[in-house]
Amino acid sequence: MNLHGVWAIYRFEMARALRTLWQSLVAPVLTTSLYFIVFGGAIGSRMQTVDGVGYGSFIVPGLIMLSLLTQSVGNASIGIYFPKFTGTVFELLSAPISAMEMVLGYVGAAATKSVVLGLIILATSAFFVPITVLHPGAMIAFLLLTALAFSLFGFILGIWAGSFEQLNFVPMLLITPLTFLGGSFYSIDMLPQPWRTVSLFNPVVYLVSGFRWSFFGKGDVDIALSLGVTLGFLVVCLAIIAWIFKSGWRLKS
Amino acid sequence: MPEPILAVAGVSKTYKGGFTALHHVDLAIRKGEIFALLGPNGAGKTTLISIICGIVTPSSGTITVAGHDALGDYKAARRRIGLVPQELSVDMFETVLATVTFSRRLFGHPANPAHIERVLRDLSLWDKRNTKIMALSGGMKRRVLIAKALAHEPEILFLDEPTAGVDVALRRDMWKLVHGLREQGTTIILTTHYIEEAEEMADRVGVIDKGRLLLVEEKAALMHKLGKRELDLTLVEPLAAVPPGLERWQLSLVNDGKVLRYVFDATEEHTGIPSLLRALAEQSISFKDLETSKSSLEDIFVDLVGERA
Ligand SMILES: Nc1ncnc2c1ncn2[C@@H]1O[C@H](COP(=O)(O)OP(=O)(O)O)[C@@H](O)[C@H]1O
Ligand SMILES: [Mg+2]
């Protein structure tokens, strides 16, 4: 196993984030604060509680998920897209490193960044609303699994993308709407039919629900189902990546 | 012949669009030699190198690096190879030292600051080690690419068009470095479309055109073949036949006897030109113009292809 190679990629990717450390910290803190002012303050004052939880506290898991998904996809996709764009990918392709080792480096770094970001948002939230985490182990597990799964998805996106437009297109037109419609800021029980049933086809519902369960012991769907969907998504992404490297799709001519 | 350090067997490449860039290439590289792949633009040099290094997938054929199959046992094969690509592809936002250290690690080695320092000093990059790559000139970027390729101490070094658009200083440094590497036993494979470069550098030369490896020869033998030149003497008085006494130069008359032509080998120490001119003077054959021409690479390819056909 080429651990030095994995470590080199991981460090390279982390260094990229550290160069813009200030933005990496300020942006999520600011955005989170804005959400609390708008959703928690303005709307939450009329909603009071959802499932017996104060609205401000209720949206914390969804808020973290929203950032986790967009940042995982964004970080991992740019990480592999940029070498393709500049041509430096030749070095990765000619290096004695396996597909899975490369994924470990890129996806590991992207996932690390989003988990740190998730924790920053959690800490920021604690300034605005009371936060209790009923199942801290499950909370961390969901955080890690989701970050990994969507970083893998981002990695695939980065390999697929042929332009910066395409790179931005998917997060904007797929991830953000799915997250907003995935019960980040409401319980899907609050939706009228048929939208409640339609929502069940949105994989993000299961992520948010599982994550919320780890906070409040309650979610929109069963916790086992949440975990199953998250793991399933992860496995599908891994399989696609294995195929990409085997076939050289979009990487080799 | 001892087992080659690199063996290319029956490698063909047809790109997705249907264009065949390589036709069944066979090539064996000896350990420790400097091999020049000589061919015009579009001949397939970069394609061949990219296939050996794992960047392009071959349509057929096998590659063996020090006994390791380049596809099946790719890690063992690739660890031994360093590649300096034709394009200046570098990480603009990284510093020189960081990017070269990255390369060493990527190829599976622990950091070795002493080695990296040596490589950077050899390439006159040490003073620039903390400079961001985007602030470097084109020539300096190429030096960085060479340093990256040498960071993991490869046994085989590929230099794809190393002197294209390169200044004199870098050219000189590069040749010094190449010879130094050869002394240490590194095998070097470079591509070029300049005969002079192949001549200056290589032990053996392979000529490639339109995706076919036309021949592989010791440099001396090839230069002999390629070194033929013509000396054309435009005569004051046209001649009907080559005068007796000039047989040893095997002259010919062209252009209705107005031009006397001598074919000689520019790589020989004695070209026979001074003695020919003396002999002409003795016979009072005077000329008003004198011109030498050498076969261009294109001519040579035409010749070589002609020979094969
Ligand atoms: N990715 C590609 N897709 C299609 N054709 C290609 C590709 N890369 C190179 N070619 C074609 O293959 C031929 C050989 O190219 P190349 O190996 O770069 O030649 P050289 O390095 O000798 O100049 C050229 O005609 C080129 O246009
Ligand atoms: Mg080329």
Coordinates of C-alpha atoms and ligand atoms in Angstrom, one line a residue:
Chain A
M1 CA 0.0 0.0 0.0
N2 CA 1.3 3.4 -1.0
L3 CA 0.7 5.2 2.3
H4 CA 3.2 8.0 1.4
G5 CA 1.2 8.6 -1.7
V6 CA -2.2 8.8 0.1
W7 CA -0.6 11.1 2.7
A8 CA 0.8 13.3 0.0
I9 CA -2.6 13.8 -1.6
Y10 CA -4.3 14.3 1.7
R11 CA -1.8 16.9 2.8
F12 CA -2.0 18.7 -0.5
E13 CA -5.7 18.9 -0.3
M14 CA -5.7 20.1 3.3
A15 CA -3.1 22.7 2.5
R16 CA -5.4 24.1 -0.1
A17 CA -8.0 24.7 2.5
L18 CA -5.5 26.1 5.0
R19 CA -4.4 28.7 2.5
T20 CA -8.0 30.1 2.7
L21 CA -8.4 29.3 6.3
W22 CA -10.1 32.6 7.1
Q23 CA -12.8 32.1 4.4
S24 CA -13.2 28.5 5.4
L25 CA -14.0 29.6 9.0
V26 CA -15.8 32.9 8.6
A27 CA -18.2 31.9 5.8
P28 CA -19.9 29.0 7.7
V29 CA -20.1 30.9 10.9
L30 CA -21.7 33.9 9.2
T31 CA -24.1 31.8 7.2
T32 CA -25.2 29.9 10.2
S33 CA -25.8 33.0 12.1
L34 CA -27.9 34.4 9.3
Y35 CA -30.0 31.2 9.2
F36 CA -30.7 31.6 12.9
I37 CA -31.7 35.2 12.5
V38 CA -34.0 34.5 9.6
F39 CA -35.4 31.1 10.2
G40 CA -35.0 30.9 14.0
G41 CA -35.9 34.4 14.8
A42 CA -38.4 35.5 12.2
I43 CA -40.1 32.2 11.3
G44 CA -39.3 30.2 14.4
S45 CA -41.1 32.8 16.6
R46 CA -44.4 31.7 14.9
M47 CA -43.6 28.0 14.8
Q48 CA -42.4 27.5 18.4
T49 CA -42.0 23.7 18.4
V50 CA -41.7 20.8 15.9
D51 CA -42.1 17.3 17.3
G52 CA -41.8 18.8 20.7
V53 CA -38.5 20.5 19.9
G54 CA -38.0 24.3 19.7
Y55 CA -37.8 25.3 16.1
G56 CA -34.4 26.9 16.4
S57 CA -32.9 23.7 17.8
F58 CA -34.9 21.6 15.3
I59 CA -33.2 23.1 12.3
V60 CA -29.7 22.6 13.6
P61 CA -29.2 19.0 12.2
G62 CA -30.7 20.1 8.8
L63 CA -28.4 23.2 8.8
I64 CA -25.4 21.1 9.4
M65 CA -26.5 18.6 6.7
L66 CA -27.0 21.3 4.2
S67 CA -23.4 22.6 4.6
L68 CA -22.0 19.1 4.9
L69 CA -23.5 18.0 1.6
T70 CA -22.7 21.1 -0.5
Q71 CA -19.2 21.4 1.0
S72 CA -18.4 17.7 0.6
V73 CA -19.5 17.7 -3.0
G74 CA -17.8 21.0 -3.7
N75 CA -14.4 20.2 -2.1
A76 CA -14.1 16.7 -3.5
S77 CA -15.1 17.7 -7.0
I78 CA -12.8 20.6 -7.3
G79 CA -10.0 18.5 -5.8
I80 CA -9.9 16.1 -8.8
Y81 CA -11.3 18.4 -11.4
F82 CA -8.6 21.0 -11.0
P83 CA -5.7 18.7 -11.9
K84 CA -7.6 17.6 -14.9
F85 CA -8.1 21.2 -15.9
T86 CA -4.5 22.2 -15.4
G87 CA -3.1 19.0 -16.8
T88 CA -1.2 18.0 -13.6
V89 CA -3.4 14.9 -13.5
F90 CA -0.7 13.3 -15.6
E91 CA 1.4 12.9 -12.5
L92 CA -1.4 11.1 -10.6
L93 CA -2.1 8.8 -13.5
S94 CA 1.6 7.9 -13.8
A95 CA 2.2 7.4 -10.1
P96 CA 2.3 4.0 -8.4
I97 CA -0.9 4.6 -6.6
S98 CA -4.2 2.6 -6.8
A99 CA -7.6 4.0 -7.5
M100 CA -8.7 3.4 -3.9
E101 CA -5.5 5.0 -2.5
M102 CA -6.1 8.1 -4.6
V103 CA -9.8 8.2 -3.4
L104 CA -8.6 7.8 0.1
G105 CA -6.4 10.9 -0.2
Y106 CA -8.9 13.1 -2.0
V107 CA -12.1 11.9 -0.4
G108 CA -10.5 11.6 3.0
A109 CA -9.4 15.2 2.8
A110 CA -12.7 16.5 1.5
A111 CA -14.6 14.6 4.2
T112 CA -12.3 15.8 6.9
K113 CA -13.0 19.4 5.9
S114 CA -16.7 19.0 5.9
V115 CA -16.8 17.2 9.2
V116 CA -14.7 20.1 10.7
L117 CA -17.1 22.5 9.1
G118 CA -20.1 20.6 10.5
L119 CA -18.6 20.8 14.0
I120 CA -18.0 24.6 13.6
I121 CA -21.7 25.0 12.6
L122 CA -22.7 23.0 15.6
A123 CA -20.6 25.1 17.9
T124 CA -21.9 28.3 16.3
S125 CA -25.5 27.1 16.7
A126 CA -24.9 26.6 20.4
F127 CA -24.6 30.4 20.8
F128 CA -28.2 30.8 19.5
V129 CA -30.2 27.9 20.7
P130 CA -30.0 25.2 23.3
I131 CA -28.5 22.0 21.9
T132 CA -28.6 18.5 23.3
V133 CA -27.3 15.5 21.5
L134 CA -29.0 12.3 22.7
H135 CA -26.8 9.9 20.8
P136 CA -23.4 11.5 20.3
G137 CA -21.9 8.3 18.8
A138 CA -24.6 8.1 16.2
M139 CA -24.3 11.8 15.5
I140 CA -20.6 11.4 14.8
A141 CA -21.2 8.3 12.7
F142 CA -23.8 10.0 10.6
L143 CA -21.6 13.0 10.2
L144 CA -18.7 10.9 9.0
L145 CA -20.7 8.6 6.8
T146 CA -22.6 11.5 5.1
A147 CA -19.4 13.4 4.6
L148 CA -17.7 10.4 3.1
A149 CA -20.6 9.4 0.8
F150 CA -21.0 12.9 -0.6
S151 CA -17.3 13.4 -1.0
L152 CA -17.3 10.2 -3.0
F153 CA -20.2 11.6 -5.0
G154 CA -18.2 14.9 -5.5
F155 CA -15.2 13.0 -6.6
I156 CA -17.3 11.3 -9.3
L157 CA -18.7 14.7 -10.3
G158 CA -15.2 16.1 -10.6
I159 CA -14.1 13.3 -12.9
W160 CA -17.2 13.6 -15.0
A161 CA -17.2 17.4 -15.3
G162 CA -15.8 18.8 -18.5
S163 CA -16.1 22.5 -17.5
F164 CA -16.5 24.7 -14.4
E165 CA -20.1 25.3 -15.4
Q166 CA -20.8 21.6 -15.2
L167 CA -19.0 21.5 -11.9
N168 CA -21.2 24.1 -10.3
F169 CA -24.3 22.9 -12.1
V170 CA -24.9 19.7 -10.2
P171 CA -24.5 21.1 -6.6
M172 CA -26.7 24.0 -7.6
L173 CA -29.4 22.1 -9.4
L174 CA -29.4 18.9 -7.5
I175 CA -27.8 19.0 -4.1
T176 CA -29.2 22.3 -2.8
P177 CA -32.9 21.6 -3.9
L178 CA -32.8 18.1 -2.6
T179 CA -31.5 19.3 0.7
F180 CA -34.1 22.1 1.0
L181 CA -36.8 19.7 0.0
G182 CA -35.3 16.9 2.2
G183 CA -36.7 18.2 5.5
S184 CA -33.8 20.3 6.5
F185 CA -36.0 23.0 7.9
Y186 CA -39.2 21.1 8.5
S187 CA -40.5 17.7 9.3
I188 CA -41.9 16.0 6.2
D189 CA -44.9 15.1 8.3
M190 CA -45.8 18.8 8.0
L191 CA -46.2 18.4 4.2
P192 CA -49.5 17.7 2.6
Q193 CA -50.0 14.6 0.4
P194 CA -48.8 13.7 -2.2
W195 CA -45.6 15.7 -1.3
R196 CA -45.0 13.6 1.8
T197 CA -44.8 10.4 -0.3
V198 CA -42.8 12.1 -3.1
S199 CA -40.3 13.2 -0.4
L200 CA -39.6 9.6 0.4
F201 CA -37.8 9.3 -2.9
N202 CA -35.4 12.0 -1.9
P203 CA -32.3 10.3 -0.4
V204 CA -31.5 13.4 1.6
V205 CA -34.7 12.9 3.7
Y206 CA -33.1 9.8 5.1
L207 CA -29.8 11.5 5.9
V208 CA -31.4 14.5 7.6
S209 CA -33.8 12.2 9.5
G210 CA -31.1 9.9 10.7
F211 CA -29.0 12.8 11.8
R212 CA -31.9 14.5 13.5
W213 CA -32.6 11.3 15.3
S214 CA -29.1 11.3 16.8
F215 CA -29.9 14.7 18.3
F216 CA -33.6 14.3 19.4
G217 CA -34.2 10.6 19.4
K218 CA -36.9 11.2 16.7
G219 CA -36.8 11.4 12.9
D220 CA -39.1 11.3 9.9
V221 CA -38.2 7.7 9.0
D222 CA -36.8 4.8 10.9
I223 CA -33.2 5.1 12.0
A224 CA -32.3 1.7 10.5
L225 CA -33.7 2.8 7.2
S226 CA -31.7 6.1 7.4
L227 CA -28.5 4.2 8.0
G228 CA -29.3 1.7 5.3
V229 CA -29.8 4.5 2.7
T230 CA -26.7 6.3 3.7
L231 CA -24.6 3.2 3.5
G232 CA -26.3 2.2 0.2
F233 CA -25.4 5.5 -1.3
L234 CA -21.8 5.1 -0.2
V235 CA -21.5 1.7 -1.7
V236 CA -23.0 2.8 -5.0
C237 CA -20.5 5.7 -5.2
L238 CA -17.6 3.4 -4.4
A239 CA -18.7 1.0 -7.1
I240 CA -18.9 3.8 -9.7
I241 CA -15.4 5.0 -8.8
A242 CA -14.0 1.5 -9.1
W243 CA -15.5 1.2 -12.5
I244 CA -14.2 4.7 -13.5
F245 CA -10.6 3.7 -12.7
K246 CA -10.9 0.3 -14.3
S247 CA -12.2 1.8 -17.5
G248 CA -10.2 5.0 -17.4
W249 CA -13.4 6.9 -18.1
R250 CA -12.8 10.7 -18.5
L251 CA -9.3 10.3 -17.1
K252 CA -7.4 8.4 -19.8
S253 CA -7.7 8.5 -23.5
Chain B
M1 CA 21.7 -9.0 -25.2
P2 CA 20.9 -8.7 -21.5
E3 CA 17.3 -8.4 -20.5
P4 CA 16.0 -4.9 -21.5
I5 CA 15.0 -2.5 -18.7
L6 CA 12.0 -1.6 -20.8
A7 CA 10.3 -3.8 -23.4
V8 CA 7.5 -2.6 -25.6
A9 CA 5.9 -5.4 -27.5
G10 CA 3.3 -5.0 -30.2
V11 CA 1.8 -1.8 -28.8
S12 CA -0.9 -0.1 -30.9
K13 CA -3.1 2.8 -30.1
T14 CA -6.3 3.8 -31.8
Y15 CA -7.8 6.9 -30.1
K16 CA -11.5 7.2 -29.5
G17 CA -12.1 9.2 -32.7
G18 CA -10.8 6.2 -34.7
F19 CA -7.4 7.7 -35.4
T20 CA -4.5 5.2 -35.1
A21 CA -1.6 6.9 -33.5
L22 CA 0.6 3.9 -33.1
H23 CA 0.9 0.8 -35.3
H24 CA 2.3 -2.3 -33.6
V25 CA 5.4 -0.8 -32.0
D26 CA 8.2 -3.1 -30.7
L27 CA 11.1 -1.5 -28.8
A28 CA 13.7 -2.7 -26.3
I29 CA 15.6 -0.2 -24.2
R30 CA 18.9 -1.2 -22.6
K31 CA 19.7 -0.4 -19.0
G32 CA 21.7 2.7 -18.7
E33 CA 21.5 4.0 -22.2
I34 CA 20.3 7.3 -23.5
F35 CA 17.7 6.6 -26.2
A36 CA 16.3 9.3 -28.5
L37 CA 13.0 8.8 -30.1
L38 CA 13.2 11.0 -33.2
G39 CA 10.2 11.9 -35.3
P40 CA 8.2 14.9 -36.7
N41 CA 5.3 16.4 -34.9
G42 CA 2.3 14.0 -34.7
A43 CA 4.5 10.9 -35.2
G44 CA 3.2 9.3 -32.0
K45 CA 6.1 10.0 -29.6
T46 CA 4.0 11.4 -26.8
T47 CA 1.4 8.7 -27.3
L48 CA 4.1 6.0 -26.9
I49 CA 5.6 7.6 -23.8
S50 CA 2.1 8.2 -22.3
I51 CA 1.2 4.5 -22.8
I52 CA 4.5 3.4 -21.1
C53 CA 3.8 5.7 -18.1
G54 CA 0.2 4.7 -17.7
I55 CA -1.5 7.9 -18.8
V56 CA -2.9 6.5 -22.0
T57 CA -4.4 3.0 -22.3
P58 CA -2.9 1.0 -25.2
S59 CA -5.4 -0.7 -27.6
S60 CA -3.1 -3.7 -27.7
G61 CA 0.4 -4.9 -26.8
T62 CA 2.4 -5.3 -23.6
I63 CA 4.9 -3.2 -21.7
T64 CA 7.4 -4.6 -19.3
V65 CA 9.5 -2.5 -17.0
A66 CA 12.4 -4.2 -15.3
G67 CA 10.5 -7.5 -15.6
H68 CA 7.2 -6.0 -14.3
D69 CA 4.1 -5.8 -16.5
A70 CA 3.1 -2.2 -16.7
L71 CA -0.6 -3.0 -16.5
G72 CA -0.7 -6.0 -14.2
D73 CA 2.1 -5.0 -11.9
Y74 CA 1.8 -1.3 -12.4
K75 CA 3.0 -0.2 -9.0
A76 CA 6.4 -1.9 -9.4
A77 CA 6.7 -0.7 -12.9
R78 CA 5.7 3.0 -12.3
R79 CA 7.9 3.4 -9.2
R80 CA 10.9 3.0 -11.5
I81 CA 9.8 5.7 -13.9
G82 CA 10.0 9.5 -13.9
L83 CA 8.3 11.5 -16.6
V84 CA 8.9 15.1 -17.7
P85 CA 5.9 15.9 -19.9
Q86 CA 5.9 18.0 -23.0
E87 CA 3.3 20.4 -21.6
L88 CA 4.1 22.7 -18.8
S89 CA 1.6 21.3 -16.4
V90 CA 2.4 22.5 -12.8
D91 CA 0.5 23.4 -9.7
M92 CA 0.5 27.2 -9.9
F93 CA -0.3 27.8 -6.3
E94 CA 2.3 25.6 -4.7
T95 CA 5.9 26.4 -3.9
V96 CA 8.7 24.7 -5.6
L97 CA 9.8 22.8 -2.6
A98 CA 6.3 21.7 -1.7
T99 CA 5.5 20.4 -5.2
V100 CA 8.7 18.5 -5.5
T101 CA 8.3 16.9 -2.1
F102 CA 4.8 16.0 -3.1
S103 CA 6.0 14.1 -6.1
R104 CA 8.5 12.1 -4.1
R105 CA 5.8 11.1 -1.6
L106 CA 3.2 10.4 -4.3
F107 CA 5.6 7.8 -5.7
G108 CA 5.7 6.0 -2.4
H109 CA 8.9 7.4 -0.8
P110 CA 9.3 9.0 2.6
A111 CA 10.5 12.6 2.5
N112 CA 14.2 12.9 1.9
P113 CA 15.2 16.6 2.3
A114 CA 18.8 15.9 1.4
H115 CA 17.9 14.4 -1.9
I116 CA 15.4 17.1 -2.8
E117 CA 18.0 19.7 -2.0
R118 CA 20.5 18.0 -4.3
V119 CA 18.0 17.9 -7.1
L120 CA 16.9 21.5 -6.7
R121 CA 20.5 22.7 -6.6
D122 CA 21.4 20.7 -9.7
L123 CA 18.6 22.5 -11.5
S124 CA 19.5 25.9 -10.0
L125 CA 16.1 26.0 -8.2
W126 CA 17.3 26.0 -4.7
D127 CA 17.1 29.8 -4.3
K128 CA 13.6 29.6 -5.6
R129 CA 12.4 26.8 -3.4
N130 CA 9.9 29.0 -1.5
T131 CA 8.6 30.8 -4.5
K132 CA 5.2 30.0 -5.8
I133 CA 5.3 28.3 -9.2
M134 CA 3.1 30.9 -10.8
A135 CA 5.8 33.5 -10.3
L136 CA 8.3 31.5 -12.3
S137 CA 9.3 31.9 -15.9
G138 CA 8.5 29.1 -18.5
G139 CA 12.1 27.8 -18.3
M140 CA 12.0 27.7 -14.6
K141 CA 8.7 25.8 -14.7
R142 CA 10.3 23.2 -16.9
R143 CA 13.1 22.9 -14.4
V144 CA 10.5 22.3 -11.7
L145 CA 8.9 19.5 -13.8
I146 CA 12.4 17.9 -14.2
A147 CA 12.9 18.2 -10.4
K148 CA 9.5 16.6 -9.8
A149 CA 10.4 13.7 -12.1
L150 CA 13.7 13.1 -10.3
A151 CA 12.3 13.5 -6.8
H152 CA 11.7 9.7 -6.4
E153 CA 15.1 8.7 -7.9
P154 CA 13.7 6.9 -11.0
E155 CA 15.7 4.2 -12.8
I156 CA 14.1 5.3 -16.1
L157 CA 13.6 9.0 -17.0
F158 CA 11.4 10.1 -19.9
L159 CA 12.0 13.6 -21.3
D160 CA 9.3 14.5 -23.8
E161 CA 10.6 17.2 -26.1
P162 CA 12.9 18.5 -23.3
T163 CA 14.3 21.4 -25.4
A164 CA 11.2 22.7 -27.0
G165 CA 11.1 26.4 -26.3
V166 CA 13.9 26.2 -23.8
D167 CA 16.7 28.8 -23.4
V168 CA 20.4 28.1 -23.9
A169 CA 21.2 28.0 -20.2
L170 CA 18.6 25.4 -19.4
R171 CA 19.6 23.4 -22.4
R172 CA 23.1 23.3 -21.1
D173 CA 22.1 22.5 -17.5
M174 CA 19.8 19.8 -18.8
W175 CA 22.4 18.0 -20.8
K176 CA 24.8 18.2 -17.9
L177 CA 22.2 16.7 -15.7
V178 CA 21.3 14.0 -18.2
H179 CA 25.0 13.0 -18.5
G180 CA 25.3 13.0 -14.7
L181 CA 22.2 10.8 -14.4
R182 CA 23.6 8.4 -16.9
E183 CA 26.9 8.2 -14.9
Q184 CA 24.7 7.0 -12.0
G185 CA 23.1 4.4 -14.2
T186 CA 19.8 6.0 -15.0
T187 CA 18.2 5.0 -18.3
I188 CA 17.1 8.0 -20.3
I189 CA 14.6 8.2 -23.1
L190 CA 14.0 11.5 -24.8
T191 CA 11.9 12.6 -27.7
T192 CA 12.9 15.2 -30.2
H193 CA 12.2 16.3 -33.7
Y194 CA 15.8 17.7 -34.1
I195 CA 18.4 15.3 -35.6
E196 CA 21.1 17.4 -34.0
E197 CA 19.7 16.8 -30.6
A198 CA 19.5 13.1 -31.1
E199 CA 23.0 13.2 -32.4
E200 CA 24.3 15.3 -29.5
M201 CA 22.7 13.3 -26.8
A202 CA 21.8 9.7 -27.6
D203 CA 23.6 6.4 -27.6
R204 CA 20.9 4.9 -29.8
V205 CA 18.1 6.5 -31.9
G206 CA 14.7 5.2 -32.9
V207 CA 13.0 6.9 -35.8
I208 CA 9.3 7.1 -35.7
D209 CA 6.8 8.5 -38.2
K210 CA 3.1 8.2 -38.6
G211 CA 2.9 5.9 -35.7
R212 CA 5.4 3.4 -37.0
L213 CA 8.9 2.8 -35.5
L214 CA 10.9 2.8 -38.7
L215 CA 14.3 1.8 -37.4
V216 CA 16.4 1.6 -34.3
E217 CA 20.1 2.1 -34.7
E218 CA 23.3 2.9 -32.8
K219 CA 23.7 6.6 -33.2
A220 CA 27.0 6.4 -35.1
A221 CA 25.4 4.1 -37.7
L222 CA 22.4 6.3 -38.1
M223 CA 24.3 9.5 -38.3
H224 CA 26.3 7.9 -41.1
K225 CA 23.1 7.3 -42.9
L226 CA 21.7 10.7 -42.1
G227 CA 24.9 12.6 -42.5
K228 CA 25.0 12.5 -46.3
R229 CA 25.3 15.9 -47.9
E230 CA 25.6 17.2 -51.4
L231 CA 28.1 19.7 -52.6
D232 CA 27.0 21.4 -55.8
L233 CA 29.5 23.4 -57.9
T234 CA 28.0 25.6 -60.6
L235 CA 30.5 25.5 -63.4
V236 CA 31.6 28.4 -65.5
E237 CA 31.8 26.2 -68.6
P238 CA 29.3 23.3 -68.7
L239 CA 30.8 19.8 -69.0
A240 CA 29.6 16.9 -71.1
A241 CA 31.1 14.3 -68.9
V242 CA 33.0 14.0 -65.6
P243 CA 36.7 14.5 -66.6
P244 CA 39.0 11.6 -66.0
G245 CA 41.2 11.7 -62.9
L246 CA 38.2 12.6 -60.7
E247 CA 36.9 9.1 -60.3
R248 CA 37.6 8.7 -56.6
W249 CA 35.0 11.3 -55.7
Q250 CA 32.2 9.6 -57.7
L251 CA 31.0 12.9 -59.1
S252 CA 27.9 13.4 -61.1
L253 CA 26.7 16.1 -63.5
V254 CA 23.3 17.6 -63.2
N255 CA 21.4 20.4 -64.8
D256 CA 22.7 19.8 -68.3
G257 CA 26.2 19.6 -67.2
K258 CA 26.2 23.0 -65.6
V259 CA 26.5 21.6 -62.0
L260 CA 29.0 19.2 -60.7
R261 CA 27.7 17.3 -57.7
Y262 CA 29.7 15.6 -55.0
V263 CA 27.9 13.5 -52.3
F264 CA 29.9 13.3 -49.0
D265 CA 29.5 12.3 -45.4
A266 CA 29.6 15.3 -43.1
T267 CA 30.2 13.1 -40.1
E268 CA 33.5 11.8 -41.5
E269 CA 36.7 13.5 -40.4
H270 CA 37.8 13.7 -44.0
T271 CA 35.1 14.8 -46.3
G272 CA 37.3 14.8 -49.4
I273 CA 36.3 18.4 -50.2
P274 CA 39.7 20.2 -50.0
S275 CA 41.3 17.5 -52.2
L276 CA 38.5 17.7 -54.7
L277 CA 38.8 21.5 -55.0
R278 CA 42.6 21.1 -55.5
A279 CA 42.1 18.5 -58.2
L280 CA 39.6 20.8 -59.9
A281 CA 42.0 23.7 -59.8
E282 CA 44.8 21.5 -61.3
Q283 CA 42.5 20.6 -64.2
S284 CA 41.5 24.3 -64.5
I285 CA 37.8 23.5 -64.0
S286 CA 36.5 26.7 -62.6
F287 CA 33.2 27.3 -60.9
K288 CA 31.2 30.4 -60.0
D289 CA 29.1 29.2 -57.2
L290 CA 29.3 26.5 -54.5
E291 CA 26.5 25.2 -52.3
T292 CA 26.0 22.4 -49.8
S293 CA 22.7 21.0 -48.8
K294 CA 21.8 18.5 -46.3
S295 CA 18.8 16.2 -46.3
S296 CA 16.1 17.4 -44.0
L297 CA 14.4 15.1 -41.6
E298 CA 11.5 14.9 -44.0
D299 CA 13.8 13.8 -46.8
I300 CA 15.3 11.2 -44.5
F301 CA 11.9 9.9 -43.6
V302 CA 11.0 9.7 -47.3
D303 CA 14.2 7.8 -47.8
L304 CA 13.6 5.4 -44.9
V305 CA 10.1 4.8 -45.9
G306 CA 11.2 4.3 -49.4
E307 CA 13.8 1.8 -48.3
R308 CA 11.2 -0.2 -46.5
A309 CA 8.6 -0.2 -49.2
Ligands
LIG1 N1 -6.3 12.3 -27.1 C1 -6.2 12.1 -28.4 N2 -7.2 11.9 -29.2 C2 -7.1 11.8 -30.5 N3 -6.0 11.9 -31.2 C3 -4.9 12.1 -30.5 C4 -4.9 12.3 -29.1 N4 -3.6 12.6 -28.7 C5 -2.9 12.6 -29.8 N5 -3.6 12.3 -30.9 C6 -3.1 12.2 -32.3 O1 -2.2 11.2 -32.3 C7 -1.1 11.6 -33.2 C8 0.2 11.5 -32.4 O2 0.3 12.5 -31.4 P1 1.5 12.6 -30.5 O3 1.7 11.3 -29.8 O4 1.2 13.7 -29.6 O5 2.7 12.9 -31.5 P2 4.1 13.5 -31.2 O6 4.3 13.5 -29.7 O7 5.0 12.7 -31.9 O8 4.1 14.9 -31.7 C9 -1.4 13.0 -33.7 O9 -1.9 13.0 -34.9 C10 -2.4 13.5 -32.7 O10 -3.3 14.4 -33.3
MG2 MG 4.7 15.1 -28.5

